[in-house]
DNA sequence: CGGATAGTTGAGTTATCTCAAATGCAGTGG
DNA sequence: CCACTGCATTTGAGATAACTCAACTATCCG
């Protein structure tokens, strides 16, 4: 349990002041730039960095517009406990995390996996979120933004707000799909769909190397995401591999037979 | 299949023009007034009708601000097919409806029950919703608002928008709870929770008469909402009644032993 | 009265769970 | 480097919650 939260560093106040004045491209330090992609992806602000609109600061500047602390946390530690949903919004920069609900007796449901660029939930941009817990799966770097600032920025630039609502809709649609999966689909379907969903998400982030994709999930995560038991997950994954649909080794997953996997996922 | 959609009538254009100018209380016809509660509840705009704010028209006028058609539809008919999520937003005035997702092979998951005042999903106020189907459970009266108009109103009065986002958060929280229920709770828990949730919702609407509450759901609805089978729902409800927790007769439900019901629901 | 939809009940099946033991694997401290 | 501890995974054997099928009854409505 070597808890070295030591690498956490704080962005300068200088950046902050420039921002609220809305004076844009200024203060675009190298470090601020590096993490801009997070916020951009998270809000679906644009397809590529560099594409600007007239009425507000350049997109790559938004990241620098806000006060934020920059933290690194080891795997398996909780980033945001379900109690402390106060004024900060965490956004993942590197690594995988999971956002979940937990019952007092320990049963747990993972609502979504957070990849680099994901904000926990667009919903929490404007209002604090209820009892959700966010925990790191791999080592995770993330930033914490101050809700009040983010909020004022959003309301200042209506087209940003528009983007947020779009992201909202999409998230909501995913939440609904999740309910459908959990309520009405078989274990095989759920697991196959989870894999395909993650593959798609990773493809967007461009984190797929050849056919293989980074796959740091423990079977316990898959179980908690699909409403199943780790034991059963193990069996199903075993079958999938024996059937030649996927290959898993050393924290990476390859989809060997996409057609067959899609078929068993009842995909689209 | 006697499709008498005949009672549908359309509100006047006169109302519309007054509105967009933002000139408030004008045009507050009796009929517009009658259905204002719908919109008010749906957006959680206020606790009581009559409480105004300075920067926008009185709350009870909002309902009259917009073009809307006013429809009546018999039980069991679909209000909004999953294909036609175009420019209109339905809001329930009287009766119960269900919003659901359906798979090609017929499996169905009900995402929420819509009671008077509910909008299908706050999310759909700003952007069209994906493949959700809304269907009437009882006979239903509802209004259709034009999204573009509603949207411009919302953006014109920021505090209204604020209310919408609040409703959003709440909805999202409920969607998350649903996932938790479906993924991690037993049949008994799910059904008990559904009953308690509905009771709470009805209590807010003030539709509970003594201990008994209106309960028009078929067991098939309960099944589709809880991810179970109608047969199994029947068995569980039977047990609940034999255990003296609830009484069901002639489309109304009484919670006879709330304590026990809450216990089996693993409530709060 | 007849026909449709809804609910009940029993018998047998199946998907998924629980328990448990065996194996592997990674990090820790000596 | 080794032994050790703690987690992850695999596998098997049974247990069980929920499902399917099917027949029967009740209710509703024209």
Coordinates of C-alpha atoms (C1' of nucleotides) in Angstrom, one line a residue:
Chain A
X1 CA 0.0 0.0 0.0
X2 CA 2.7 2.5 -1.0
X3 CA 0.5 5.6 -1.2
X4 CA 2.7 8.0 -3.2
X5 CA 0.3 10.7 -4.1
X6 CA 3.3 12.8 -4.1
X7 CA 3.5 13.6 -7.8
X8 CA 0.4 15.8 -7.5
X9 CA 1.2 19.3 -8.6
X10 CA -0.9 22.4 -8.9
X11 CA -1.4 24.6 -12.0
X12 CA -0.5 28.3 -11.6
X13 CA -3.0 30.9 -10.4
X14 CA -1.7 33.1 -13.2
X15 CA -3.5 30.9 -15.7
X16 CA -6.7 31.2 -13.9
X17 CA -6.9 35.0 -13.9
X18 CA -6.3 35.2 -17.6
X19 CA -9.1 32.8 -18.2
X20 CA -12.0 34.4 -16.5
X21 CA -11.3 37.5 -18.3
X22 CA -11.9 35.4 -21.4
X23 CA -8.7 36.5 -23.1
X24 CA -8.0 33.2 -24.7
X25 CA -4.7 32.1 -26.3
X26 CA -2.5 33.8 -23.7
X27 CA -1.1 31.6 -21.0
X28 CA -1.0 28.5 -23.2
X29 CA 1.9 26.8 -21.4
X30 CA 3.3 23.6 -22.6
X31 CA 1.9 21.6 -19.7
X32 CA -1.6 23.1 -20.1
X33 CA -1.4 22.2 -23.7
X34 CA -0.5 18.6 -23.1
X35 CA -3.7 17.9 -21.2
X36 CA -6.0 19.9 -23.3
X37 CA -7.0 16.8 -25.3
X38 CA -8.7 15.5 -22.1
X39 CA -11.2 18.3 -21.9
X40 CA -11.7 18.4 -25.6
X41 CA -12.6 14.7 -25.9
X42 CA -14.6 14.8 -22.8
X43 CA -16.9 17.5 -23.9
X44 CA -16.8 16.4 -27.6
X45 CA -15.8 20.0 -28.2
X46 CA -14.3 19.2 -31.6
X47 CA -13.0 16.5 -33.8
X48 CA -9.4 17.8 -33.9
X49 CA -7.5 20.2 -31.8
X50 CA -6.8 23.4 -33.6
X51 CA -10.2 23.9 -35.2
X52 CA -11.5 27.2 -33.8
X53 CA -14.8 29.1 -33.6
X54 CA -15.1 32.8 -33.7
X55 CA -17.1 33.5 -30.6
X56 CA -14.9 32.0 -28.0
X57 CA -11.2 31.3 -27.2
X58 CA -9.6 28.6 -29.3
X59 CA -10.5 25.2 -28.2
X60 CA -7.0 24.2 -27.2
X61 CA -7.1 27.1 -24.8
X62 CA -10.1 26.0 -22.9
X63 CA -8.0 23.5 -21.0
X64 CA -5.8 26.3 -19.8
X65 CA -8.8 28.5 -18.9
X66 CA -9.4 26.8 -15.7
X67 CA -7.8 26.2 -12.4
X68 CA -7.0 22.6 -12.0
X69 CA -4.9 20.3 -9.9
X70 CA -3.1 17.6 -11.6
X71 CA -2.9 14.2 -9.8
X72 CA -1.5 10.8 -10.2
X73 CA -3.0 7.8 -8.4
X74 CA -2.0 4.1 -8.4
X75 CA -4.2 1.3 -9.6
X76 CA -7.0 0.1 -7.4
X77 CA -7.3 3.3 -5.4
X78 CA -10.5 5.3 -5.3
X79 CA -10.3 8.7 -7.0
X80 CA -13.6 10.1 -5.9
X81 CA -15.5 8.6 -3.0
X82 CA -19.3 8.6 -3.2
X83 CA -19.5 11.0 -0.3
X84 CA -17.2 13.8 -1.5
X85 CA -18.9 15.1 -4.6
X86 CA -18.3 18.6 -3.8
X87 CA -17.0 21.4 -6.0
X88 CA -14.5 19.5 -8.1
X89 CA -14.9 17.6 -11.3
X90 CA -12.3 14.9 -12.1
X91 CA -11.3 14.3 -15.7
X92 CA -9.2 11.4 -16.7
X93 CA -6.0 12.1 -18.5
X94 CA -4.3 8.7 -18.6
X95 CA -5.3 5.3 -17.6
X96 CA -8.6 3.5 -17.0
X97 CA -11.1 4.1 -14.3
X98 CA -14.6 2.9 -13.4
X99 CA -17.6 4.7 -12.2
X100 CA -19.9 2.7 -10.0
X101 CA -22.7 2.4 -7.5
X102 CA -22.3 0.2 -4.4
X103 CA -24.8 -1.2 -2.0
X104 CA -24.1 -1.4 1.7
X105 CA -23.8 -5.2 1.5
X106 CA -21.0 -4.9 -1.1
X107 CA -22.9 -5.6 -4.3
X108 CA -21.6 -3.2 -7.0
X109 CA -22.7 -2.1 -10.4
X110 CA -20.2 -0.4 -12.7
X111 CA -22.0 2.2 -14.8
X112 CA -19.2 3.0 -17.1
X113 CA -15.5 2.7 -17.8
X114 CA -13.7 6.0 -18.0
X115 CA -10.9 6.3 -20.6
X116 CA -8.6 9.2 -21.2
X117 CA -10.6 12.2 -21.9
X118 CA -13.7 11.1 -20.2
X119 CA -15.4 13.2 -17.6
X120 CA -17.2 11.1 -15.0
X121 CA -20.5 12.2 -16.3
X122 CA -21.4 15.3 -18.2
X123 CA -24.2 15.6 -15.8
X124 CA -21.8 16.4 -13.0
X125 CA -20.4 19.3 -14.9
X126 CA -23.2 21.5 -13.6
X127 CA -24.4 19.9 -10.5
X128 CA -22.8 17.6 -8.0
X129 CA -23.4 13.9 -8.6
X130 CA -25.1 11.5 -6.2
X131 CA -23.4 8.5 -4.6
X132 CA -21.1 7.5 -7.4
X133 CA -17.7 6.2 -6.7
X134 CA -14.8 6.5 -9.2
X135 CA -11.9 4.3 -8.9
X136 CA -8.7 3.7 -10.8
X137 CA -8.2 0.4 -12.6
X138 CA -4.8 1.1 -13.9
X139 CA -2.6 3.9 -12.7
X140 CA -4.5 7.1 -13.5
X141 CA -3.6 10.7 -14.0
X142 CA -6.4 13.1 -13.8
X143 CA -7.2 16.7 -13.3
X144 CA -9.7 18.2 -11.0
X145 CA -11.6 21.2 -12.3
X146 CA -13.6 23.6 -10.2
X147 CA -17.2 23.3 -11.0
X148 CA -18.1 26.9 -10.5
X149 CA -15.5 28.0 -13.0
X150 CA -16.3 25.5 -15.6
X151 CA -19.9 26.4 -15.2
X152 CA -19.3 30.1 -15.8
X153 CA -17.2 29.3 -18.9
X154 CA -20.0 27.1 -20.3
X155 CA -22.6 29.7 -19.8
X156 CA -20.4 32.3 -21.3
X157 CA -20.0 30.5 -24.6
X158 CA -23.3 29.0 -25.7
X159 CA -21.9 26.8 -28.4
X160 CA -19.8 25.1 -25.7
X161 CA -23.0 24.5 -23.7
X162 CA -24.5 23.0 -26.8
X163 CA -21.7 20.5 -27.1
X164 CA -22.2 19.6 -23.5
X165 CA -25.9 18.9 -24.0
X166 CA -25.0 16.7 -27.0
X167 CA -22.6 14.7 -24.9
X168 CA -25.4 14.5 -22.3
X169 CA -27.8 13.0 -24.8
X170 CA -25.3 10.4 -25.8
X171 CA -24.5 9.5 -22.2
X172 CA -28.1 9.1 -21.5
X173 CA -28.6 6.9 -24.5
X174 CA -25.8 4.7 -23.2
X175 CA -27.3 4.5 -19.8
X176 CA -30.5 3.4 -21.3
X177 CA -28.7 0.7 -23.4
X178 CA -27.1 -0.5 -20.2
X179 CA -30.5 -1.0 -18.6
X180 CA -31.6 -2.9 -21.6
X181 CA -28.5 -5.1 -21.5
X182 CA -28.8 -5.8 -17.8
X183 CA -32.5 -6.4 -17.8
X184 CA -33.0 -8.3 -21.0
X185 CA -29.8 -9.8 -22.4
X186 CA -28.0 -13.1 -21.7
X187 CA -24.6 -13.3 -20.1
X188 CA -22.9 -14.1 -23.4
X189 CA -24.5 -11.1 -25.1
X190 CA -23.6 -8.7 -22.3
X191 CA -20.0 -9.7 -22.2
X192 CA -19.6 -9.7 -26.0
X193 CA -21.2 -6.3 -26.1
X194 CA -19.0 -5.0 -23.4
X195 CA -15.9 -6.0 -25.4
X196 CA -17.2 -4.5 -28.6
X197 CA -18.2 -1.3 -26.9
X198 CA -14.8 -0.9 -25.4
X199 CA -13.1 -1.7 -28.7
X200 CA -15.2 1.0 -30.4
X201 CA -14.3 3.5 -27.7
X202 CA -10.7 2.7 -27.9
X203 CA -10.7 3.0 -31.6
X204 CA -12.0 6.5 -31.3
X205 CA -9.2 7.3 -28.9
X206 CA -6.8 5.7 -31.3
X207 CA -5.4 3.4 -28.7
X208 CA -5.7 0.2 -30.7
X209 CA -2.4 -1.3 -31.8
X210 CA -2.9 -3.5 -34.8
X211 CA -5.7 -5.8 -33.8
X212 CA -4.8 -5.9 -30.2
X213 CA -6.2 -3.5 -27.7
X214 CA -5.1 -2.6 -24.2
X215 CA -7.3 -4.4 -21.8
X216 CA -6.4 -3.8 -18.2
X217 CA -9.8 -5.0 -16.8
X218 CA -9.8 -7.7 -14.2
X219 CA -12.7 -10.2 -14.6
X220 CA -14.2 -8.7 -11.4
X221 CA -14.6 -5.4 -13.4
X222 CA -16.3 -7.2 -16.2
X223 CA -18.5 -9.0 -13.7
X224 CA -19.5 -5.8 -12.0
X225 CA -20.2 -4.1 -15.3
X226 CA -22.4 -6.9 -16.6
X227 CA -24.2 -7.8 -13.4
X228 CA -22.6 -11.2 -13.4
X229 CA -20.2 -13.2 -11.2
X230 CA -16.5 -13.3 -11.7
X231 CA -16.7 -17.1 -11.9
X232 CA -19.2 -17.0 -14.6
X233 CA -17.3 -14.3 -16.5
X234 CA -14.3 -16.5 -16.4
X235 CA -16.3 -19.4 -17.9
X236 CA -17.8 -17.3 -20.7
X237 CA -14.4 -15.7 -21.6
X238 CA -13.0 -19.2 -21.7
X239 CA -15.7 -20.2 -24.2
X240 CA -15.1 -17.2 -26.3
X241 CA -11.5 -17.9 -26.5
X242 CA -11.9 -21.6 -27.2
X243 CA -14.4 -20.6 -29.9
X244 CA -11.7 -18.4 -31.4
X245 CA -13.6 -15.2 -31.1
X246 CA -11.0 -13.4 -28.9
X247 CA -7.6 -13.9 -27.5
X248 CA -6.5 -12.5 -24.2
X249 CA -3.0 -12.4 -22.9
X250 CA -1.0 -10.2 -20.7
X251 CA -3.5 -7.4 -20.3
X252 CA -4.3 -7.1 -23.9
X253 CA -7.2 -8.4 -26.0
X254 CA -7.5 -9.2 -29.6
X255 CA -10.7 -9.7 -31.5
X256 CA -9.9 -12.7 -33.6
X257 CA -13.3 -13.2 -35.2
X258 CA -15.3 -10.0 -35.2
X259 CA -18.2 -11.4 -37.2
X260 CA -18.8 -14.2 -34.8
X261 CA -18.4 -11.9 -31.8
X262 CA -20.9 -9.5 -33.2
X263 CA -23.3 -12.3 -33.9
X264 CA -23.2 -13.5 -30.3
X265 CA -23.4 -9.9 -29.1
X266 CA -26.6 -9.4 -31.1
X267 CA -24.8 -6.3 -32.3
X268 CA -26.7 -3.5 -34.0
Chain B
X1 CA -58.2 -1.6 -33.5
X2 CA -60.6 1.3 -33.3
X3 CA -58.1 4.1 -33.9
X4 CA -60.1 7.2 -32.9
X5 CA -57.5 9.8 -32.5
X6 CA -60.3 12.1 -33.2
X7 CA -60.4 14.1 -30.0
X8 CA -57.1 15.7 -30.8
X9 CA -57.5 19.5 -31.0
X10 CA -55.0 22.2 -31.7
X11 CA -54.2 25.2 -29.6
X12 CA -54.5 28.6 -31.2
X13 CA -51.7 30.3 -33.1
X14 CA -52.5 33.5 -31.3
X15 CA -51.0 32.1 -28.2
X16 CA -47.8 31.4 -29.9
X17 CA -47.1 34.8 -31.2
X18 CA -47.6 36.5 -27.9
X19 CA -45.2 34.1 -26.3
X20 CA -42.1 34.4 -28.4
X21 CA -42.2 38.1 -27.8
X22 CA -41.9 37.2 -24.1
X23 CA -44.8 39.4 -23.0
X24 CA -46.0 37.0 -20.4
X25 CA -49.4 36.8 -18.7
X26 CA -51.3 37.8 -21.7
X27 CA -53.1 35.1 -23.6
X28 CA -53.6 33.0 -20.5
X29 CA -56.7 31.2 -21.6
X30 CA -58.6 28.8 -19.3
X31 CA -57.5 25.8 -21.3
X32 CA -53.9 26.8 -21.3
X33 CA -54.1 27.2 -17.6
X34 CA -55.5 23.8 -17.0
X35 CA -52.6 22.0 -18.5
X36 CA -49.9 24.3 -17.2
X37 CA -49.3 22.0 -14.2
X38 CA -47.9 19.4 -16.7
X39 CA -45.1 21.5 -17.9
X40 CA -44.5 22.9 -14.4
X41 CA -44.1 19.5 -12.8
X42 CA -42.1 18.1 -15.7
X43 CA -39.5 20.7 -15.5
X44 CA -39.7 21.1 -11.8
X45 CA -40.1 24.7 -12.5
X46 CA -41.6 25.4 -9.1
X47 CA -43.2 24.0 -6.1
X48 CA -46.5 25.7 -6.5
X49 CA -48.3 27.4 -9.4
X50 CA -48.3 31.2 -8.8
X51 CA -44.8 31.7 -7.5
X52 CA -43.1 34.0 -10.0
X53 CA -39.6 35.2 -10.7
X54 CA -38.7 38.6 -11.9
X55 CA -36.7 37.9 -15.1
X56 CA -39.3 35.9 -17.0
X57 CA -43.0 35.5 -17.5
X58 CA -44.9 34.0 -14.6
X59 CA -44.6 30.3 -14.3
X60 CA -48.2 29.6 -15.0
X61 CA -47.8 31.4 -18.3
X62 CA -45.0 29.2 -19.6
X63 CA -47.5 26.6 -20.6
X64 CA -49.3 29.1 -22.8
X65 CA -46.0 30.3 -24.2
X66 CA -45.7 27.5 -26.7
X67 CA -47.5 26.1 -29.6
X68 CA -48.8 22.7 -28.7
X69 CA -51.2 20.2 -29.9
X70 CA -53.4 18.5 -27.4
X71 CA -54.1 14.8 -27.9
X72 CA -56.1 12.0 -26.3
X73 CA -55.1 8.4 -26.9
X74 CA -56.6 5.1 -25.7
X75 CA -54.8 2.6 -23.5
X76 CA -52.2 0.3 -25.1
X77 CA -51.6 2.5 -28.1
X78 CA -48.1 3.9 -28.8
X79 CA -47.7 7.6 -28.4
X80 CA -44.3 8.0 -29.9
X81 CA -42.7 5.4 -32.0
X82 CA -39.0 4.8 -31.7
X83 CA -38.5 6.0 -35.3
X84 CA -40.3 9.4 -35.2
X85 CA -38.4 11.4 -32.7
X86 CA -38.5 14.5 -34.7
X87 CA -39.3 18.0 -33.7
X88 CA -42.0 17.4 -31.1
X89 CA -41.8 16.6 -27.4
X90 CA -44.7 14.9 -25.8
X91 CA -45.7 15.7 -22.2
X92 CA -48.2 13.6 -20.3
X93 CA -51.2 15.4 -18.9
X94 CA -53.4 12.6 -17.7
X95 CA -52.9 8.8 -17.4
X96 CA -49.9 6.5 -17.3
X97 CA -47.4 5.8 -20.0
X98 CA -44.2 3.8 -20.3
X99 CA -41.0 4.7 -22.0
X100 CA -39.1 1.7 -23.3
X101 CA -36.4 0.2 -25.5
X102 CA -37.2 -2.9 -27.6
X103 CA -35.0 -5.4 -29.3
X104 CA -35.8 -6.8 -32.8
X105 CA -36.7 -10.2 -31.2
X106 CA -39.2 -8.6 -28.9
X107 CA -37.4 -8.4 -25.7
X108 CA -38.3 -5.1 -24.1
X109 CA -37.0 -3.0 -21.2
X110 CA -39.2 -0.3 -19.7
X111 CA -36.9 2.6 -18.6
X112 CA -39.5 4.6 -16.7
X113 CA -43.2 5.0 -16.1
X114 CA -44.5 8.4 -17.1
X115 CA -47.1 10.0 -14.8
X116 CA -49.0 13.2 -15.4
X117 CA -46.5 16.0 -15.7
X118 CA -43.6 13.9 -16.8
X119 CA -41.8 14.7 -20.0
X120 CA -40.4 11.6 -21.6
X121 CA -36.9 12.5 -20.7
X122 CA -35.5 16.0 -20.0
X123 CA -32.7 15.0 -22.3
X124 CA -35.1 15.1 -25.2
X125 CA -36.0 18.7 -24.6
X126 CA -32.9 19.9 -26.4
X127 CA -32.0 17.1 -28.8
X128 CA -34.1 14.4 -30.3
X129 CA -34.0 11.1 -28.4
X130 CA -32.8 7.8 -29.8
X131 CA -34.9 4.7 -30.2
X132 CA -37.2 5.0 -27.3
X133 CA -40.8 4.1 -27.6
X134 CA -43.5 5.7 -25.5
X135 CA -46.8 3.9 -25.1
X136 CA -50.0 4.6 -23.2
X137 CA -50.8 2.2 -20.3
X138 CA -54.1 3.8 -19.5
X139 CA -55.9 6.3 -21.6
X140 CA -53.6 9.2 -21.9
X141 CA -53.9 12.9 -22.7
X142 CA -50.8 14.6 -23.7
X143 CA -49.5 17.7 -25.4
X144 CA -46.8 17.9 -28.0
X145 CA -44.5 20.9 -27.8
X146 CA -42.3 22.0 -30.6
X147 CA -38.7 21.5 -29.6
X148 CA -37.3 24.5 -31.4
X149 CA -39.7 26.8 -29.5
X150 CA -39.1 25.2 -26.1
X151 CA -35.4 25.5 -26.7
X152 CA -35.5 29.1 -27.5
X153 CA -37.6 29.8 -24.4
X154 CA -35.2 27.9 -22.3
X155 CA -32.1 29.7 -23.5
X156 CA -33.9 33.0 -23.1
X157 CA -34.5 32.5 -19.4
X158 CA -31.4 31.0 -17.8
X159 CA -33.1 30.1 -14.5
X160 CA -35.4 27.9 -16.5
X161 CA -32.5 26.2 -18.1
X162 CA -31.0 25.8 -14.6
X163 CA -34.2 24.0 -13.5
X164 CA -33.9 21.7 -16.5
X165 CA -30.4 20.7 -15.7
X166 CA -31.5 19.9 -12.2
X167 CA -34.2 17.7 -13.5
X168 CA -31.6 16.1 -15.8
X169 CA -29.3 15.2 -12.9
X170 CA -32.2 13.6 -11.1
X171 CA -33.2 11.6 -14.1
X172 CA -29.7 10.5 -14.6
X173 CA -29.5 9.4 -11.0
X174 CA -32.6 7.3 -11.5
X175 CA -31.2 5.8 -14.6
X176 CA -28.1 4.7 -12.7
X177 CA -30.3 3.3 -9.9
X178 CA -32.1 1.3 -12.5
X179 CA -28.9 -0.2 -13.7
X180 CA -28.0 -1.1 -10.2
X181 CA -31.4 -2.7 -9.6
X182 CA -31.3 -4.7 -12.8
X183 CA -27.7 -5.8 -12.5
X184 CA -27.4 -6.5 -8.8
X185 CA -30.8 -7.0 -7.1
X186 CA -33.0 -10.0 -6.7
X187 CA -36.5 -10.3 -8.2
X188 CA -38.1 -9.6 -4.9
X189 CA -36.1 -6.5 -4.3
X190 CA -36.7 -5.2 -7.7
X191 CA -40.5 -5.6 -7.5
X192 CA -40.7 -4.2 -4.0
X193 CA -38.6 -1.2 -5.0
X194 CA -40.7 -0.6 -8.1
X195 CA -43.8 -0.4 -5.9
X196 CA -42.2 1.9 -3.4
X197 CA -40.9 4.1 -6.1
X198 CA -44.2 4.5 -7.7
X199 CA -45.9 5.1 -4.4
X200 CA -43.4 7.9 -3.7
X201 CA -43.9 9.4 -7.1
X202 CA -47.7 9.3 -6.8
X203 CA -47.5 10.8 -3.3
X204 CA -45.7 13.8 -4.8
X205 CA -48.5 14.1 -7.4
X206 CA -51.0 13.8 -4.6
X207 CA -52.8 11.0 -6.3
X208 CA -52.9 8.6 -3.3
X209 CA -56.3 8.2 -1.8
X210 CA -56.0 7.1 1.7
X211 CA -53.6 4.1 1.7
X212 CA -54.6 2.9 -1.7
X213 CA -53.0 4.0 -4.9
X214 CA -54.1 4.0 -8.4
X215 CA -52.3 1.0 -10.1
X216 CA -53.1 0.4 -13.7
X217 CA -50.0 -1.6 -14.5
X218 CA -50.4 -5.0 -16.0
X219 CA -48.0 -7.6 -14.7
X220 CA -46.4 -7.5 -18.1
X221 CA -45.4 -3.9 -17.4
X222 CA -43.9 -4.8 -14.1
X223 CA -42.0 -7.6 -15.8
X224 CA -40.6 -5.4 -18.5
X225 CA -39.6 -2.8 -16.0
X226 CA -37.8 -5.2 -13.7
X227 CA -36.3 -7.4 -16.3
X228 CA -38.3 -10.4 -15.3
X229 CA -41.0 -12.7 -16.7
X230 CA -44.7 -12.0 -16.3
X231 CA -45.1 -15.5 -14.8
X232 CA -42.4 -14.8 -12.2
X233 CA -43.9 -11.4 -11.4
X234 CA -47.2 -13.1 -10.7
X235 CA -45.6 -15.5 -8.3
X236 CA -43.7 -12.8 -6.4
X237 CA -46.8 -10.5 -6.2
X238 CA -48.7 -13.5 -4.9
X239 CA -46.1 -14.0 -2.2
X240 CA -46.1 -10.4 -1.2
X241 CA -49.9 -10.5 -0.8
X242 CA -49.9 -13.7 1.1
X243 CA -47.2 -12.2 3.3
X244 CA -49.6 -9.2 4.0
X245 CA -47.3 -6.6 2.6
X246 CA -49.6 -5.4 -0.1
X247 CA -53.1 -5.8 -1.4
X248 CA -54.1 -5.5 -5.0
X249 CA -57.6 -5.4 -6.3
X250 CA -59.3 -3.8 -9.2
X251 CA -56.4 -1.7 -10.5
X252 CA -55.5 -0.3 -7.1
X253 CA -52.7 -1.2 -4.7
X254 CA -52.5 -0.8 -1.0
X255 CA -49.3 -1.0 0.9
X256 CA -50.5 -2.9 4.0
X257 CA -47.1 -3.3 5.7
X258 CA -44.8 -0.6 4.6
X259 CA -42.0 -1.6 7.1
X260 CA -41.9 -5.2 5.8
X261 CA -42.1 -4.1 2.2
X262 CA -39.2 -1.7 2.7
X263 CA -37.2 -4.4 4.3
X264 CA -37.6 -6.7 1.4
X265 CA -36.9 -3.8 -0.9
X266 CA -33.6 -3.1 0.9
X267 CA -34.9 0.4 0.9
X268 CA -32.5 3.4 1.4
Chain C
dC1 C1' -72.3 -15.4 -25.4
dG2 C1' -67.7 -15.4 -27.5
dG3 C1' -63.1 -13.8 -28.0
dA4 C1' -59.5 -11.5 -26.4
dT5 C1' -56.3 -10.2 -22.8
dA6 C1' -54.7 -11.0 -18.0
dG7 C1' -53.5 -13.7 -14.1
dT8 C1' -52.5 -18.2 -11.6
dT9 C1' -50.4 -22.4 -10.8
dG10 C1' -47.7 -26.6 -11.4
dA11 C1' -43.9 -29.3 -13.4
dG12 C1' -39.7 -29.5 -15.4
dT13 C1' -35.5 -26.9 -17.4
dT14 C1' -31.7 -23.8 -17.5
dA15 C1' -28.7 -20.0 -16.7
dT16 C1' -26.3 -18.3 -13.4
dC17 C1' -24.7 -18.6 -8.7
dT18 C1' -22.1 -20.5 -4.6
dC19 C1' -18.6 -23.0 -2.7
dA20 C1' -14.3 -24.8 -2.8
dA21 C1' -10.0 -26.3 -4.2
dA22 C1' -6.0 -25.8 -7.4
dT23 C1' -3.0 -22.9 -10.0
dG24 C1' -0.8 -18.9 -11.4
dC25 C1' 1.4 -14.4 -10.9
dA26 C1' 3.2 -10.2 -9.0
dG27 C1' 5.0 -7.6 -5.3
dT28 C1' 7.3 -7.8 -0.6
dG29 C1' 10.6 -8.5 2.6
dG30 C1' 14.2 -11.1 4.2
Chain D
dC1 C1' 17.3 -15.2 -5.0
dC2 C1' 13.7 -17.3 -2.2
dA3 C1' 9.8 -17.9 0.3
dC4 C1' 5.5 -15.6 1.3
dT5 C1' 1.3 -13.2 1.0
dG6 C1' -2.4 -11.5 -1.5
dC7 C1' -4.9 -11.2 -5.6
dA8 C1' -6.6 -13.3 -10.2
dT9 C1' -8.0 -17.0 -12.8
dT10 C1' -9.6 -21.7 -13.8
dT11 C1' -12.3 -25.6 -13.1
dG12 C1' -15.7 -28.8 -11.1
dA13 C1' -19.8 -30.1 -8.4
dG14 C1' -23.9 -28.9 -6.7
dA15 C1' -27.6 -25.5 -5.5
dT16 C1' -31.1 -22.1 -6.8
dA17 C1' -33.4 -18.2 -8.8
dA18 C1' -35.7 -17.4 -12.6
dC19 C1' -37.4 -19.2 -17.0
dT20 C1' -40.4 -22.0 -20.3
dC21 C1' -44.3 -24.4 -21.3
dA22 C1' -48.9 -25.4 -20.7
dA23 C1' -53.2 -25.8 -18.9
dC24 C1' -56.7 -23.5 -16.3
dT25 C1' -59.3 -19.5 -14.5
dA26 C1' -60.7 -14.8 -14.4
dT27 C1' -61.9 -10.5 -16.3
dC28 C1' -63.2 -7.4 -19.6
dC29 C1' -65.9 -5.7 -23.5
dG30 C1' -68.5 -5.7 -27.5

